[in-house]
Amino acid sequence: TQLLEQSPQFLSIQEGENLTVYCNSSSVFSSLQWYRQEPGEGPVLLVTVVTGGEVKKLKRLTFQFGDARKDSSLHITAAQPGDTGLYLCAGDNQGGKLIFGQGTELSVKP
Amino acid sequence: GAVVSQHPSRVICKSGTSVKIECRSLDFQATTMFWYRQFPKKSLMLMATSNEGSKATYEQGVEKDKFLINHASLTLSTLTVTSAHPEDSSFYICSASGMDTQYFGPGTRLTVL
């Protein structure tokens, strides 16, 4: 069974701080997606990483895919209250199914 | 980006009744749709994979007679929660697979009294 271990599960920080969320697995994924979800809404895709070692930037968010395509990280610089939400990583196992991590509940206080 | 809708967004029903949730891909055709269940502040749990024109594939532990899935067209999949009970109360989310990406619906909050 493929698993994605996401950490930390809860993170409460002050505005302006930096943070990193990790997703780790013993399995190789063909691609990995990061989503952000607000209460009562569906997940919204932030980025898809496909190539081992790939780094993608989305404004203050930096996403990395491990060289072996087994792990990924999301780094947020100078977090803002608007970044508050549930962050989910999900790996594509080539069967079309997404394997989700446990999620990281981020709270950024003004 | 592609748009996926769900209807209804919220539903409250009495125990023992059945509830149907619709998932539509509005601007693309989706041969495969997925149904997830999510508990408060938890991640998404895949319930089943719905393929147009064929039977759905259910994940281990998900009762197929309890959660009926129909994927009658390339733009519509439905999930029917039969004889709903309070423990079925949850947030149900669908996704549609298209252009090498899964696009998620906004979710349906089901409350069973």
Short mmCIF file of C-alpha atoms in Angstrom, two decimals:
data_model
loop_
_atom_site.label_atom_id
_atom_site.label_comp_id
_atom_site.label_asym_id
_atom_site.label_seq_id
_atom_site.Cartn_x
_atom_site.Cartn_y
_atom_site.Cartn_z
CA THR A 1 0.00 0.00 0.00
CA GLN A 2 1.36 3.37 -1.01
CA LEU A 3 1.41 5.98 1.75
CA LEU A 4 2.29 9.64 1.86
CA GLU A 5 3.39 10.90 5.26
CA GLN A 6 2.75 14.61 5.55
CA SER A 7 4.15 16.74 8.36
CA PRO A 8 3.52 18.69 10.39
CA GLN A 9 -0.21 18.11 10.70
CA PHE A 10 -0.79 21.39 12.52
CA LEU A 11 1.15 24.62 12.27
CA SER A 12 0.36 27.93 13.94
CA ILE A 13 2.70 30.82 13.16
CA GLN A 14 2.86 34.59 13.18
CA GLU A 15 2.56 36.70 10.07
CA GLY A 16 5.93 37.15 8.39
CA GLU A 17 7.41 33.82 9.47
CA ASN A 18 8.60 31.14 7.07
CA LEU A 19 7.44 27.53 7.10
CA THR A 20 8.02 24.23 5.35
CA VAL A 21 5.63 21.31 4.92
CA TYR A 22 6.97 17.89 4.01
CA CYS A 23 5.53 14.88 2.22
CA ASN A 24 7.48 11.65 2.31
CA SER A 25 6.92 8.19 0.92
CA SER A 26 8.80 4.97 0.33
CA SER A 27 7.08 4.75 -3.06
CA VAL A 28 7.88 6.48 -6.32
CA PHE A 29 5.20 8.69 -7.83
CA SER A 30 4.89 9.72 -11.45
CA SER A 31 3.84 13.17 -10.27
CA LEU A 32 2.90 14.94 -7.08
CA GLN A 33 0.33 17.64 -6.56
CA TRP A 34 -0.10 20.24 -3.84
CA TYR A 35 -3.56 21.54 -3.00
CA ARG A 36 -4.95 24.19 -0.69
CA GLN A 37 -8.40 23.79 0.77
CA GLU A 38 -10.57 26.26 2.68
CA PRO A 39 -13.37 25.13 5.02
CA GLY A 40 -16.48 23.99 3.19
CA GLU A 41 -14.80 24.03 -0.22
CA GLY A 42 -13.05 21.56 -2.47
CA PRO A 43 -9.25 21.40 -2.81
CA VAL A 44 -7.70 23.86 -5.26
CA LEU A 45 -4.64 22.75 -7.19
CA LEU A 46 -1.54 24.85 -6.49
CA VAL A 47 1.09 23.00 -8.47
CA THR A 48 2.03 19.70 -10.09
CA VAL A 49 5.65 18.50 -10.01
CA VAL A 50 6.72 15.77 -12.36
CA THR A 51 10.49 15.65 -12.76
CA GLY A 52 12.83 14.47 -10.00
CA GLY A 53 14.66 17.45 -8.50
CA GLU A 54 12.14 19.89 -9.94
CA VAL A 55 11.59 23.21 -8.20
CA LYS A 56 8.57 25.38 -8.91
CA LYS A 57 7.76 28.80 -7.51
CA LEU A 58 4.38 30.39 -7.12
CA LYS A 59 4.89 33.87 -5.66
CA ARG A 60 5.93 33.19 -2.02
CA LEU A 61 5.45 29.43 -2.34
CA THR A 62 8.31 27.15 -3.40
CA PHE A 63 7.67 23.51 -4.24
CA GLN A 64 10.34 20.84 -4.56
CA PHE A 65 10.13 17.28 -5.84
CA GLY A 66 12.81 14.92 -4.55
CA ASP A 67 15.38 13.49 -6.93
CA ALA A 68 13.93 10.01 -6.48
CA ARG A 69 10.34 11.27 -6.83
CA LYS A 70 9.43 9.90 -3.41
CA ASP A 71 9.18 13.12 -1.44
CA SER A 72 8.25 16.75 -1.81
CA SER A 73 8.23 19.95 0.18
CA LEU A 74 6.29 23.19 0.22
CA HIS A 75 8.04 26.27 1.58
CA ILE A 76 6.16 29.49 2.26
CA THR A 77 8.14 32.68 2.74
CA ALA A 78 6.78 35.54 4.85
CA ALA A 79 3.46 33.86 5.56
CA GLN A 80 0.34 36.01 5.56
CA PRO A 81 -3.08 35.45 7.21
CA GLY A 82 -4.47 34.76 3.74
CA ASP A 83 -2.27 31.65 3.57
CA THR A 84 -4.35 30.04 6.32
CA GLY A 85 -5.93 26.78 5.21
CA LEU A 86 -5.48 23.05 4.82
CA TYR A 87 -2.56 22.09 2.58
CA LEU A 88 -2.65 18.66 0.99
CA CYS A 89 -0.06 16.77 -0.99
CA ALA A 90 -1.17 13.97 -3.29
CA GLY A 91 0.86 11.52 -5.31
CA ASP A 92 -0.21 10.05 -8.63
CA ASN A 93 0.51 6.32 -8.72
CA GLN A 94 0.17 6.12 -12.52
CA GLY A 95 -3.11 4.25 -12.05
CA GLY A 96 -4.88 7.59 -12.10
CA LYS A 97 -5.64 7.46 -8.40
CA LEU A 98 -4.30 10.13 -6.08
CA ILE A 99 -2.78 9.09 -2.77
CA PHE A 100 -3.29 11.94 -0.29
CA GLY A 101 -1.14 12.89 2.65
CA GLN A 102 -2.78 13.56 6.01
CA GLY A 103 -2.90 17.31 5.39
CA THR A 104 -1.34 20.27 7.18
CA GLU A 105 -3.66 22.70 8.95
CA LEU A 106 -1.89 26.08 8.73
CA SER A 107 -2.94 29.06 10.81
CA VAL A 108 -1.19 32.38 10.26
CA LYS A 109 -1.95 34.95 12.93
CA PRO A 110 -1.75 38.68 12.22
CA GLY B 1 -8.85 25.91 -15.35
CA ALA B 2 -11.44 23.19 -15.74
CA VAL B 3 -14.62 23.47 -13.71
CA VAL B 4 -16.35 20.74 -11.76
CA SER B 5 -19.65 21.37 -10.02
CA GLN B 6 -21.50 19.45 -7.33
CA HIS B 7 -25.14 19.56 -6.40
CA PRO B 8 -26.43 20.03 -3.81
CA SER B 9 -23.80 21.90 -1.82
CA ARG B 10 -25.56 21.05 1.44
CA VAL B 11 -28.21 18.51 2.31
CA ILE B 12 -29.90 17.56 5.55
CA CYS B 13 -31.95 14.40 5.63
CA LYS B 14 -33.63 12.06 8.05
CA SER B 15 -32.11 8.75 9.00
CA GLY B 16 -33.23 5.98 6.64
CA THR B 17 -33.70 8.15 3.56
CA SER B 18 -31.52 8.12 0.43
CA VAL B 19 -29.61 11.10 -0.87
CA LYS B 20 -28.24 11.64 -4.38
CA ILE B 21 -25.24 13.87 -5.05
CA GLU B 22 -24.38 14.96 -8.59
CA CYS B 23 -20.92 15.72 -9.94
CA ARG B 24 -20.58 17.46 -13.31
CA SER B 25 -17.59 18.42 -15.40
CA LEU B 26 -18.74 21.65 -16.99
CA ASP B 27 -16.22 22.32 -19.74
CA PHE B 28 -14.55 19.00 -20.47
CA GLN B 29 -15.40 15.34 -20.83
CA ALA B 30 -14.27 13.08 -18.04
CA THR B 31 -14.13 9.35 -18.61
CA THR B 32 -13.08 8.91 -15.00
CA MET B 33 -14.44 10.57 -11.90
CA PHE B 34 -13.52 9.93 -8.30
CA TRP B 35 -15.55 10.17 -5.12
CA TYR B 36 -13.93 11.12 -1.81
CA ARG B 37 -15.10 11.48 1.75
CA GLN B 38 -13.56 13.96 4.15
CA PHE B 39 -13.95 14.28 7.92
CA PRO B 40 -13.39 17.63 9.68
CA LYS B 41 -9.77 18.81 9.47
CA LYS B 42 -8.77 15.50 7.92
CA SER B 43 -7.50 14.49 4.52
CA LEU B 44 -9.52 13.09 1.62
CA MET B 45 -10.34 9.40 1.64
CA LEU B 46 -10.94 7.84 -1.77
CA MET B 47 -14.22 5.92 -1.82
CA ALA B 48 -14.51 4.81 -5.42
CA THR B 49 -13.45 5.33 -9.00
CA SER B 50 -16.26 5.93 -11.45
CA ASN B 51 -15.76 5.10 -15.12
CA GLU B 52 -18.22 6.18 -17.77
CA GLY B 53 -20.30 3.29 -19.00
CA SER B 54 -18.98 0.71 -16.56
CA LYS B 55 -19.28 -0.30 -12.93
CA ALA B 56 -17.50 1.74 -10.32
CA THR B 57 -14.46 0.37 -8.53
CA TYR B 58 -14.74 0.67 -4.76
CA GLU B 59 -11.90 1.01 -2.29
CA GLN B 60 -11.48 -1.56 0.43
CA GLY B 61 -13.96 -1.08 3.25
CA VAL B 62 -16.45 0.98 1.23
CA GLU B 63 -19.87 -0.69 0.90
CA LYS B 64 -20.93 -0.63 -2.74
CA ASP B 65 -24.57 -1.29 -1.85
CA LYS B 66 -24.52 1.63 0.54
CA PHE B 67 -22.83 4.11 -1.79
CA LEU B 68 -24.26 3.65 -5.27
CA ILE B 69 -22.32 5.28 -8.08
CA ASN B 70 -23.57 5.87 -11.59
CA HIS B 71 -21.52 7.44 -14.39
CA ALA B 72 -24.03 7.61 -17.20
CA SER B 73 -22.32 10.25 -19.34
CA LEU B 74 -18.91 11.81 -19.86
CA THR B 75 -19.93 14.85 -17.84
CA LEU B 76 -22.03 13.41 -15.01
CA SER B 77 -21.46 11.01 -12.13
CA THR B 78 -23.84 10.52 -9.24
CA LEU B 79 -23.32 9.17 -5.73
CA THR B 80 -26.38 7.91 -3.89
CA VAL B 81 -26.10 7.32 -0.17
CA THR B 82 -28.79 4.73 0.51
CA SER B 83 -30.58 4.39 3.83
CA ALA B 84 -28.43 7.13 5.30
CA HIS B 85 -27.51 7.07 8.98
CA PRO B 86 -25.91 9.73 11.19
CA GLU B 87 -22.49 8.10 10.77
CA ASP B 88 -22.73 8.84 7.02
CA SER B 89 -22.68 12.55 7.81
CA SER B 90 -19.59 13.94 6.13
CA PHE B 91 -18.19 16.16 3.38
CA TYR B 92 -18.32 14.35 0.04
CA ILE B 93 -16.07 15.59 -2.77
CA CYS B 94 -15.86 14.44 -6.37
CA SER B 95 -13.10 14.98 -8.87
CA ALA B 96 -12.99 14.62 -12.63
CA SER B 97 -9.94 13.47 -14.48
CA GLY B 98 -8.99 15.48 -17.52
CA MET B 99 -5.89 16.83 -19.21
CA ASP B 100 -3.63 14.73 -16.93
CA THR B 101 -5.00 16.48 -13.85
CA GLN B 102 -7.79 15.87 -11.38
CA TYR B 103 -10.15 18.78 -10.92
CA PHE B 104 -12.13 18.84 -7.71
CA GLY B 105 -15.70 19.87 -7.11
CA PRO B 106 -16.66 22.22 -4.28
CA GLY B 107 -17.99 19.41 -2.11
CA THR B 108 -21.35 18.45 -0.61
CA ARG B 109 -21.99 18.63 3.12
CA LEU B 110 -24.32 15.80 4.13
CA THR B 111 -25.95 15.86 7.55
CA VAL B 112 -28.10 12.91 8.57
CA LEU B 113 -30.38 13.53 11.54
#
